PDB file of C-alpha atoms in Angstrom:
ATOM      1  CA  UNK A 252      -0.070   0.074  -0.105  1.00 51.00           C
ATOM      2  CA  UNK A 253       1.500   3.296  -0.911  1.00 52.00           C
ATOM      3  CA  UNK A 254       0.135   6.480   0.880  1.00 50.00           C
ATOM      4  CA  UNK A 255       0.903  10.278  -0.318  1.00 50.00           C
ATOM      5  CA  UNK A 256      -0.498  13.352   1.586  1.00 45.00           C
ATOM      6  CA  UNK A 257      -1.369  14.652  -1.805  1.00 47.00           C
ATOM      7  CA  UNK A 258      -4.463  12.397  -1.177  1.00 52.00           C
ATOM      8  CA  UNK A 259      -5.254  14.640   1.678  1.00 53.00           C
ATOM      9  CA  UNK A 260      -4.078  18.254   0.445  1.00 50.00           C
ATOM     10  CA  UNK A 261      -5.828  21.085   2.510  1.00 42.00           C
ATOM     11  CA  UNK A 262      -8.412  23.029   0.650  1.00 39.00           C
ATOM     12  CA  UNK A 263      -9.974  26.318   1.220  1.00 38.00           C
ATOM     13  CA  UNK A 264     -13.765  25.984   1.772  1.00 37.00           C
ATOM     14  CA  UNK A 265     -16.184  28.943   0.683  1.00 35.00           C
ATOM     15  CA  UNK A 266     -18.273  30.419   3.510  1.00 29.00           C
ATOM     16  CA  UNK A 267     -21.550  29.287   1.674  1.00 33.00           C
ATOM     17  CA  UNK A 268     -22.255  26.810  -1.269  1.00 40.00           C
ATOM     18  CA  UNK A 269     -23.846  27.752  -4.332  1.00 36.00           C
ATOM     19  CA  UNK A 270     -27.330  27.917  -2.717  1.00 36.00           C
ATOM     20  CA  UNK A 271     -26.191  29.533   0.215  1.00 35.00           C
ATOM     21  CA  UNK A 272     -27.471  26.933   2.495  1.00 34.00           C
ATOM     22  CA  UNK A 273     -24.357  26.055   4.604  1.00 36.00           C
ATOM     23  CA  UNK A 274     -24.951  26.950   8.174  1.00 39.00           C
ATOM     24  CA  UNK A 275     -22.166  28.287  10.104  1.00 40.00           C
ATOM     25  CA  UNK A 276     -21.818  29.882  13.555  1.00 44.00           C
ATOM     26  CA  UNK A 277     -22.150  33.615  14.030  1.00 42.00           C
ATOM     27  CA  UNK A 278     -18.421  33.907  14.140  1.00 42.00           C
ATOM     28  CA  UNK A 279     -17.942  31.784  10.852  1.00 46.00           C
ATOM     29  CA  UNK A 280     -19.675  34.515   9.143  1.00 42.00           C
ATOM     30  CA  UNK A 281     -17.062  37.016  10.144  1.00 43.00           C
ATOM     31  CA  UNK A 282     -14.691  35.116   8.161  1.00 45.00           C
ATOM     32  CA  UNK A 283     -14.935  34.827   4.315  1.00 47.00           C
ATOM     33  CA  UNK A 284     -12.735  31.993   3.858  1.00 51.00           C
ATOM     34  CA  UNK A 285     -11.798  29.211   6.418  1.00 59.00           C
ATOM     35  CA  UNK A 286      -9.387  26.688   5.941  1.00 79.00           C
ATOM     36  CA  UNK A 287     -10.356  23.511   7.671  1.00 88.00           C
ATOM     37  CA  UNK A 288      -7.923  21.323   9.411  1.00 93.00           C
ATOM     38  CA  UNK A 289      -7.241  17.741   8.323  1.00 95.00           C
ATOM     39  CA  UNK A 290      -8.070  14.551   9.785  1.00 97.00           C
ATOM     40  CA  UNK A 291      -7.290  11.270   8.335  1.00 97.00           C
ATOM     41  CA  UNK A 292      -9.602   8.372   8.672  1.00 98.00           C
ATOM     42  CA  UNK A 293      -8.601   5.037   7.803  1.00 98.00           C
ATOM     43  CA  UNK A 294     -11.782   2.437   7.128  1.00 97.00           C
ATOM     44  CA  UNK A 295     -11.471  -1.154   6.254  1.00 96.00           C
ATOM     45  CA  UNK A 296     -12.527  -4.697   7.274  1.00 96.00           C
ATOM     46  CA  UNK A 297     -10.891  -6.304  10.002  1.00 95.00           C
ATOM     47  CA  UNK A 298      -7.626  -8.117   8.836  1.00 93.00           C
ATOM     48  CA  UNK A 299      -6.790  -5.783   5.987  1.00 94.00           C
ATOM     49  CA  UNK A 300      -3.921  -3.871   7.793  1.00 94.00           C
ATOM     50  CA  UNK A 301      -5.559  -0.596   8.789  1.00 96.00           C
ATOM     51  CA  UNK A 302      -2.980  -0.294  11.830  1.00 96.00           C
ATOM     52  CA  UNK A 303      -0.113  -1.300   9.557  1.00 95.00           C
ATOM     53  CA  UNK A 304      -1.151   1.706   7.287  1.00 96.00           C
ATOM     54  CA  UNK A 305      -1.571   4.006  10.271  1.00 97.00           C
ATOM     55  CA  UNK A 306       2.122   3.449  11.268  1.00 97.00           C
ATOM     56  CA  UNK A 307       3.612   3.626   7.911  1.00 96.00           C
ATOM     57  CA  UNK A 308       1.751   7.416   7.604  1.00 96.00           C
ATOM     58  CA  UNK A 309       3.255   8.069  11.135  1.00 96.00           C
ATOM     59  CA  UNK A 310       6.671   7.222  10.108  1.00 94.00           C
ATOM     60  CA  UNK A 311       6.443   9.987   7.212  1.00 95.00           C
ATOM     61  CA  UNK A 312       4.194  12.538   8.760  1.00 96.00           C
ATOM     62  CA  UNK A 313       3.478  14.072  12.162  1.00 97.00           C
ATOM     63  CA  UNK A 314       0.743  12.608  13.313  1.00 97.00           C
ATOM     64  CA  UNK A 315      -1.041  10.609  16.404  1.00 98.00           C
ATOM     65  CA  UNK A 316      -3.649   7.778  15.908  1.00 98.00           C
ATOM     66  CA  UNK A 317      -7.106   7.505  17.463  1.00 99.00           C
ATOM     67  CA  UNK A 318      -8.686   4.096  18.009  1.00 98.00           C
ATOM     68  CA  UNK A 319     -11.982   3.794  16.774  1.00 98.00           C
ATOM     69  CA  UNK A 320     -12.373   0.240  17.444  1.00 97.00           C
ATOM     70  CA  UNK A 321     -15.001  -0.363  20.056  1.00 96.00           C
ATOM     71  CA  UNK A 322     -13.553  -3.818  21.412  1.00 97.00           C
ATOM     72  CA  UNK A 323      -9.799  -2.491  21.329  1.00 97.00           C
ATOM     73  CA  UNK A 324     -10.782   0.484  23.290  1.00 98.00           C
ATOM     74  CA  UNK A 325     -11.226  -1.841  26.639  1.00 98.00           C
ATOM     75  CA  UNK A 326      -8.401  -2.903  28.738  1.00 97.00           C
ATOM     76  CA  UNK A 327      -7.322  -6.500  28.756  1.00 97.00           C
ATOM     77  CA  UNK A 328      -7.110  -9.277  26.288  1.00 98.00           C
ATOM     78  CA  UNK A 329      -4.500  -7.700  24.140  1.00 98.00           C
ATOM     79  CA  UNK A 330      -4.163 -10.985  22.043  1.00 98.00           C
ATOM     80  CA  UNK A 331      -7.705 -11.759  21.544  1.00 98.00           C
ATOM     81  CA  UNK A 332      -8.626  -8.569  20.331  1.00 97.00           C
ATOM     82  CA  UNK A 333      -5.582  -8.153  18.164  1.00 96.00           C
ATOM     83  CA  UNK A 334      -4.336  -4.973  19.674  1.00 98.00           C
ATOM     84  CA  UNK A 335      -1.352  -3.228  18.011  1.00 97.00           C
ATOM     85  CA  UNK A 336       1.544  -3.977  20.479  1.00 96.00           C
ATOM     86  CA  UNK A 337       3.729  -1.540  21.980  1.00 96.00           C
ATOM     87  CA  UNK A 338       6.525  -2.376  19.776  1.00 96.00           C
ATOM     88  CA  UNK A 339       4.752  -2.230  16.694  1.00 96.00           C
ATOM     89  CA  UNK A 340       3.151   1.341  17.760  1.00 97.00           C
ATOM     90  CA  UNK A 341       6.755   2.331  17.165  1.00 96.00           C
ATOM     91  CA  UNK A 342       6.690   5.258  19.901  1.00 96.00           C
ATOM     92  CA  UNK A 343       3.601   6.670  17.848  1.00 97.00           C
ATOM     93  CA  UNK A 344       1.136   7.971  20.446  1.00 98.00           C
ATOM     94  CA  UNK A 345      -2.119   6.228  20.369  1.00 98.00           C
ATOM     95  CA  UNK A 346      -5.626   7.372  21.997  1.00 98.00           C
ATOM     96  CA  UNK A 347      -8.562   5.399  23.144  1.00 98.00           C
ATOM     97  CA  UNK A 348      -6.624   2.177  22.999  1.00 98.00           C
ATOM     98  CA  UNK A 349      -7.100   0.095  26.064  1.00 97.00           C
ATOM     99  CA  UNK A 350      -8.456   2.673  28.169  1.00 97.00           C
ATOM    100  CA  UNK A 351     -11.917   1.694  28.785  1.00 97.00           C
ATOM    101  CA  UNK A 352     -12.704  -0.818  31.809  1.00 96.00           C
ATOM    102  CA  UNK A 353     -13.469  -4.399  30.595  1.00 94.00           C
ATOM    103  CA  UNK A 354     -17.114  -4.526  31.837  1.00 92.00           C
ATOM    104  CA  UNK A 355     -17.949  -0.972  30.824  1.00 94.00           C
ATOM    105  CA  UNK A 356     -20.035   0.234  27.801  1.00 92.00           C
ATOM    106  CA  UNK A 357     -18.466   2.409  25.354  1.00 95.00           C
ATOM    107  CA  UNK A 358     -21.143   3.813  23.005  1.00 96.00           C
ATOM    108  CA  UNK A 359     -20.993   5.502  19.825  1.00 96.00           C
ATOM    109  CA  UNK A 360     -21.605   8.811  21.889  1.00 96.00           C
ATOM    110  CA  UNK A 361     -18.820   7.890  24.371  1.00 97.00           C
ATOM    111  CA  UNK A 362     -16.600   7.467  21.339  1.00 97.00           C
ATOM    112  CA  UNK A 363     -17.491  10.873  19.741  1.00 97.00           C
ATOM    113  CA  UNK A 364     -17.010  12.677  22.992  1.00 97.00           C
ATOM    114  CA  UNK A 365     -13.591  11.134  23.693  1.00 98.00           C
ATOM    115  CA  UNK A 366     -12.306  11.368  20.011  1.00 98.00           C
ATOM    116  CA  UNK A 367     -13.280  14.791  19.966  1.00 97.00           C
ATOM    117  CA  UNK A 368     -11.155  15.565  22.949  1.00 97.00           C
ATOM    118  CA  UNK A 369      -8.218  13.552  21.580  1.00 98.00           C
ATOM    119  CA  UNK A 370      -8.402  15.281  18.181  1.00 98.00           C
ATOM    120  CA  UNK A 371      -8.485  18.781  19.907  1.00 97.00           C
ATOM    121  CA  UNK A 372      -5.279  17.924  22.021  1.00 98.00           C
ATOM    122  CA  UNK A 373      -3.426  16.391  18.932  1.00 98.00           C
ATOM    123  CA  UNK A 374      -4.266  19.455  16.710  1.00 97.00           C
ATOM    124  CA  UNK A 375      -2.938  21.711  19.762  1.00 97.00           C
ATOM    125  CA  UNK A 376       0.377  20.124  19.702  1.00 97.00           C
ATOM    126  CA  UNK A 377       0.761  20.683  15.785  1.00 96.00           C
ATOM    127  CA  UNK A 378      -0.178  17.116  14.575  1.00 98.00           C
ATOM    128  CA  UNK A 379      -2.506  15.602  12.475  1.00 97.00           C
ATOM    129  CA  UNK A 380      -5.202  12.990  13.914  1.00 98.00           C
ATOM    130  CA  UNK A 381      -5.362   9.689  12.151  1.00 98.00           C
ATOM    131  CA  UNK A 382      -8.622   7.840  13.164  1.00 98.00           C
ATOM    132  CA  UNK A 383      -8.414   4.062  12.628  1.00 98.00           C
ATOM    133  CA  UNK A 384     -10.576   1.042  13.268  1.00 95.00           C
ATOM    134  CA  UNK A 385     -13.161  -1.397  12.416  1.00 92.00           C
ATOM    135  CA  UNK A 386     -16.215   0.155  14.224  1.00 94.00           C
ATOM    136  CA  UNK A 387     -17.534   2.085  11.032  1.00 94.00           C
ATOM    137  CA  UNK A 388     -20.960   2.974  13.143  1.00 95.00           C
ATOM    138  CA  UNK A 389     -18.468   5.000  15.451  1.00 96.00           C
ATOM    139  CA  UNK A 390     -17.006   6.669  12.650  1.00 96.00           C
ATOM    140  CA  UNK A 391     -20.452   7.443  10.895  1.00 96.00           C
ATOM    141  CA  UNK A 392     -21.602   8.962  14.237  1.00 96.00           C
ATOM    142  CA  UNK A 393     -18.592  11.175  14.431  1.00 96.00           C
ATOM    143  CA  UNK A 394     -18.814  12.333  11.038  1.00 95.00           C
ATOM    144  CA  UNK A 395     -22.600  12.886  10.387  1.00 93.00           C
ATOM    145  CA  UNK A 396     -24.127  13.840  13.915  1.00 89.00           C
ATOM    146  CA  UNK A 397     -25.149  17.277  13.679  1.00 88.00           C
ATOM    147  CA  UNK A 398     -24.466  17.769  17.275  1.00 87.00           C
ATOM    148  CA  UNK A 399     -20.479  17.351  16.741  1.00 88.00           C
ATOM    149  CA  UNK A 400     -20.456  19.631  13.657  1.00 90.00           C
ATOM    150  CA  UNK A 401     -17.288  17.589  12.616  1.00 94.00           C
ATOM    151  CA  UNK A 402     -17.749  18.383   8.908  1.00 89.00           C
ATOM    152  CA  UNK A 403     -17.741  21.842   9.444  1.00 90.00           C
ATOM    153  CA  UNK A 404     -14.559  21.874  11.650  1.00 92.00           C
ATOM    154  CA  UNK A 405     -12.448  19.413   9.909  1.00 94.00           C
ATOM    155  CA  UNK A 406     -11.623  18.294   6.275  1.00 94.00           C
ATOM    156  CA  UNK A 407     -11.885  14.456   6.286  1.00 95.00           C
ATOM    157  CA  UNK A 408      -9.359  12.222   4.110  1.00 96.00           C
ATOM    158  CA  UNK A 409     -11.059   8.825   3.820  1.00 96.00           C
ATOM    159  CA  UNK A 410      -8.531   5.624   3.079  1.00 97.00           C
ATOM    160  CA  UNK A 411     -10.079   2.489   2.642  1.00 97.00           C
ATOM    161  CA  UNK A 412      -8.158  -0.415   2.820  1.00 96.00           C
ATOM    162  CA  UNK A 413      -9.641  -3.185   0.895  1.00 95.00           C
ATOM    163  CA  UNK A 414      -9.164  -6.543  -0.915  1.00 92.00           C
ATOM    164  CA  UNK A 415     -11.097  -9.233  -2.577  1.00 92.00           C
ATOM    165  CA  UNK A 416     -13.046 -11.315  -0.217  1.00 91.00           C
ATOM    166  CA  UNK A 417     -11.138 -14.578  -0.769  1.00 93.00           C
ATOM    167  CA  UNK A 418      -8.025 -12.695  -0.138  1.00 94.00           C
ATOM    168  CA  UNK A 419      -9.360 -11.332   3.032  1.00 93.00           C
ATOM    169  CA  UNK A 420     -10.561 -14.791   4.301  1.00 94.00           C
ATOM    170  CA  UNK A 421      -6.977 -15.929   3.790  1.00 95.00           C
ATOM    171  CA  UNK A 422      -5.741 -12.994   6.062  1.00 94.00           C
ATOM    172  CA  UNK A 423      -8.175 -13.708   8.260  1.00 96.00           C
ATOM    173  CA  UNK A 424      -7.416 -17.508   8.765  1.00 97.00           C
ATOM    174  CA  UNK A 425      -3.595 -16.646   8.912  1.00 96.00           C
ATOM    175  CA  UNK A 426      -3.983 -13.917  11.360  1.00 96.00           C
ATOM    176  CA  UNK A 427      -6.138 -16.374  13.846  1.00 98.00           C
ATOM    177  CA  UNK A 428      -3.587 -18.918  13.402  1.00 98.00           C
ATOM    178  CA  UNK A 429      -0.695 -16.317  14.752  1.00 97.00           C
ATOM    179  CA  UNK A 430      -3.122 -14.939  17.457  1.00 98.00           C
ATOM    180  CA  UNK A 431      -3.092 -18.710  18.728  1.00 98.00           C
ATOM    181  CA  UNK A 432       0.560 -18.957  18.589  1.00 98.00           C
ATOM    182  CA  UNK A 433       0.982 -15.644  20.474  1.00 97.00           C
ATOM    183  CA  UNK A 434      -1.085 -17.132  23.319  1.00 98.00           C
ATOM    184  CA  UNK A 435      -4.968 -16.231  22.590  1.00 98.00           C
ATOM    185  CA  UNK A 436      -6.128 -19.387  24.140  1.00 98.00           C
ATOM    186  CA  UNK A 437      -4.288 -18.956  27.226  1.00 98.00           C
ATOM    187  CA  UNK A 438      -5.216 -15.444  27.602  1.00 98.00           C
ATOM    188  CA  UNK A 439      -8.787 -16.179  26.923  1.00 98.00           C
ATOM    189  CA  UNK A 440      -8.531 -19.158  29.516  1.00 97.00           C
ATOM    190  CA  UNK A 441      -7.390 -16.788  32.137  1.00 96.00           C
ATOM    191  CA  UNK A 442     -10.024 -14.371  31.725  1.00 94.00           C
ATOM    192  CA  UNK A 443     -12.458 -16.922  31.353  1.00 95.00           C
ATOM    193  CA  UNK A 444     -15.552 -16.476  33.745  1.00 92.00           C
ATOM    194  CA  UNK A 445     -18.598 -19.235  33.772  1.00 91.00           C
ATOM    195  CA  UNK A 446     -20.903 -16.454  34.858  1.00 90.00           C
ATOM    196  CA  UNK A 447     -19.936 -13.785  32.185  1.00 87.00           C
ATOM    197  CA  UNK A 448     -22.367 -11.758  30.457  1.00 86.00           C
ATOM    198  CA  UNK A 449     -21.321 -11.829  26.788  1.00 89.00           C
ATOM    199  CA  UNK A 450     -23.196  -8.907  25.663  1.00 88.00           C
ATOM    200  CA  UNK A 451     -21.327  -6.221  27.637  1.00 90.00           C
ATOM    201  CA  UNK A 452     -17.744  -4.702  27.364  1.00 93.00           C
ATOM    202  CA  UNK A 453     -14.867  -6.925  26.115  1.00 95.00           C
ATOM    203  CA  UNK A 454     -16.825 -10.037  26.572  1.00 94.00           C
ATOM    204  CA  UNK A 455     -18.250  -9.496  23.195  1.00 95.00           C
ATOM    205  CA  UNK A 456     -14.899  -9.621  21.602  1.00 97.00           C
ATOM    206  CA  UNK A 457     -14.568 -12.514  19.056  1.00 97.00           C
ATOM    207  CA  UNK A 458     -12.651 -15.373  20.600  1.00 97.00           C
ATOM    208  CA  UNK A 459     -14.472 -15.068  23.988  1.00 97.00           C
ATOM    209  CA  UNK A 460     -17.672 -16.608  23.707  1.00 96.00           C
ATOM    210  CA  UNK A 461     -16.620 -19.129  21.051  1.00 98.00           C
ATOM    211  CA  UNK A 462     -14.046 -20.714  23.566  1.00 98.00           C
ATOM    212  CA  UNK A 463     -16.657 -20.781  26.495  1.00 97.00           C
ATOM    213  CA  UNK A 464     -17.627 -24.302  25.824  1.00 97.00           C
ATOM    214  CA  UNK A 465     -14.289 -25.574  25.352  1.00 98.00           C
ATOM    215  CA  UNK A 466     -13.368 -24.132  28.587  1.00 97.00           C
ATOM    216  CA  UNK A 467     -16.310 -25.491  30.619  1.00 96.00           C
ATOM    217  CA  UNK A 468     -15.594 -29.065  29.219  1.00 96.00           C
ATOM    218  CA  UNK A 469     -11.909 -29.460  28.619  1.00 96.00           C
ATOM    219  CA  UNK A 470     -11.346 -30.800  32.109  1.00 94.00           C
ATOM    220  CA  UNK A 471     -13.670 -33.791  31.316  1.00 95.00           C
ATOM    221  CA  UNK A 472     -12.169 -34.594  28.104  1.00 95.00           C
ATOM    222  CA  UNK A 473      -9.100 -36.789  26.905  1.00 95.00           C
ATOM    223  CA  UNK A 474      -6.421 -35.455  24.868  1.00 95.00           C
ATOM    224  CA  UNK A 475      -7.732 -36.243  21.517  1.00 96.00           C
ATOM    225  CA  UNK A 476     -11.408 -34.901  22.377  1.00 97.00           C
ATOM    226  CA  UNK A 477     -10.045 -31.742  23.809  1.00 97.00           C
ATOM    227  CA  UNK A 478      -7.847 -31.107  20.649  1.00 97.00           C
ATOM    228  CA  UNK A 479     -10.897 -31.646  18.388  1.00 98.00           C
ATOM    229  CA  UNK A 480     -13.011 -29.524  20.292  1.00 98.00           C
ATOM    230  CA  UNK A 481     -10.470 -26.640  20.395  1.00 98.00           C
ATOM    231  CA  UNK A 482     -10.010 -26.944  16.868  1.00 98.00           C
ATOM    232  CA  UNK A 483     -13.596 -26.495  16.238  1.00 98.00           C
ATOM    233  CA  UNK A 484     -13.583 -23.348  18.629  1.00 98.00           C
ATOM    234  CA  UNK A 485     -10.634 -21.677  16.536  1.00 98.00           C
ATOM    235  CA  UNK A 486     -12.676 -22.644  13.269  1.00 98.00           C
ATOM    236  CA  UNK A 487     -15.724 -20.764  14.719  1.00 98.00           C
ATOM    237  CA  UNK A 488     -13.507 -17.749  15.538  1.00 98.00           C
ATOM    238  CA  UNK A 489     -12.317 -17.814  11.891  1.00 98.00           C
ATOM    239  CA  UNK A 490     -15.868 -17.833  10.534  1.00 98.00           C
ATOM    240  CA  UNK A 491     -17.219 -15.182  12.940  1.00 98.00           C
ATOM    241  CA  UNK A 492     -14.441 -12.918  12.059  1.00 98.00           C
ATOM    242  CA  UNK A 493     -15.071 -13.450   8.232  1.00 97.00           C
ATOM    243  CA  UNK A 494     -18.694 -12.574   8.870  1.00 97.00           C
ATOM    244  CA  UNK A 495     -17.660  -9.473  10.605  1.00 97.00           C
ATOM    245  CA  UNK A 496     -15.463  -8.478   7.870  1.00 96.00           C
ATOM    246  CA  UNK A 497     -18.469  -9.068   5.419  1.00 96.00           C
ATOM    247  CA  UNK A 498     -20.613  -6.709   7.656  1.00 96.00           C
ATOM    248  CA  UNK A 499     -17.862  -4.077   7.880  1.00 96.00           C
ATOM    249  CA  UNK A 500     -17.767  -4.178   4.083  1.00 96.00           C
ATOM    250  CA  UNK A 501     -21.429  -3.754   3.708  1.00 96.00           C
ATOM    251  CA  UNK A 502     -21.188  -0.692   6.004  1.00 96.00           C
ATOM    252  CA  UNK A 503     -18.403   1.005   4.007  1.00 97.00           C
ATOM    253  CA  UNK A 504     -20.161   0.402   0.844  1.00 96.00           C
ATOM    254  CA  UNK A 505     -23.348   2.192   2.210  1.00 95.00           C
ATOM    255  CA  UNK A 506     -21.105   4.982   3.453  1.00 95.00           C
ATOM    256  CA  UNK A 507     -19.824   5.551   0.082  1.00 95.00           C
ATOM    257  CA  UNK A 508     -23.010   4.814  -1.997  1.00 95.00           C
ATOM    258  CA  UNK A 509     -25.517   6.222   0.177  1.00 91.00           C
ATOM    259  CA  UNK A 510     -23.725   8.756   2.167  1.00 91.00           C
ATOM    260  CA  UNK A 511     -21.403   9.991  -0.715  1.00 92.00           C
ATOM    261  CA  UNK A 512     -18.148   9.805   1.385  1.00 94.00           C
ATOM    262  CA  UNK A 513     -15.209  10.050  -1.058  1.00 95.00           C
ATOM    263  CA  UNK A 514     -13.178   7.108  -0.213  1.00 96.00           C
ATOM    264  CA  UNK A 515      -9.642   6.632  -1.537  1.00 95.00           C
ATOM    265  CA  UNK A 516      -9.361   2.838  -1.923  1.00 95.00           C
ATOM    266  CA  UNK A 517      -6.254   1.151  -1.174  1.00 93.00           C
ATOM    267  CA  UNK A 518      -5.250  -2.467  -2.218  1.00 90.00           C
ATOM    268  CA  UNK A 519      -4.315  -4.341   0.917  1.00 79.00           C
ATOM    269  CA  UNK A 520      -2.354  -6.981  -0.769  1.00 73.00           C
ATOM    270  CA  UNK A 521       1.740  -6.410  -0.274  1.00 64.00           C
ATOM    271  CA  UNK A 522       2.933  -4.291  -3.563  1.00 56.00           C
TER     272      UNK A 522
END
């Protein structure tokens, strides 16, 4: 994937559109031309390499990264949720990553409030915010909710990391296998709670409910049965991750085709 800030060059925005219908605050009317500050937003299905692209951008430009993944916002289960590691972050500041208590709800409204504060602090340091994550409903709320007036304050550069579904399925399968190698099962076992509520917080993460039956029964099984049950759970994790990727792609297509978002598509396959 190749990225250039030419994609996101600043533009001056007129006070009014051709019909004179763009609403501005009273102070805005005192300024005939206002150049909006830039915000980069990276969209894409899970497994396409959004975090990798964000770090690639950060290695070339003065940016800070704002996480928009609703599950990765929670503390804990770093392998299960596939959070970018401290080493992979390369010293680039990351906001809203692993900061929310595991059992807490983190709504779209909560995200918008927290993201706006992070963006303002990043801009105050002279850096460009890069918002990256797979929770497209959170991105949509931030961009389109009239209460936040986001589009009147910032010019959005949308980067869409994409690839064909068969390729994405292969990406997902290999990624889950690597997560298992990194200790995903052990991490989930240490987190396991037979009384957990899987509709709250980080408990909704793919990889947690799928391993529930295995953890409940493994001590009663012989080695062969245990291995077979674990293999089935891992396959379910892969299938559910692919289903998530498909839903995310549907959402992105809707944002592009119905909302009219100008998305710069970038091929996720290595060049």
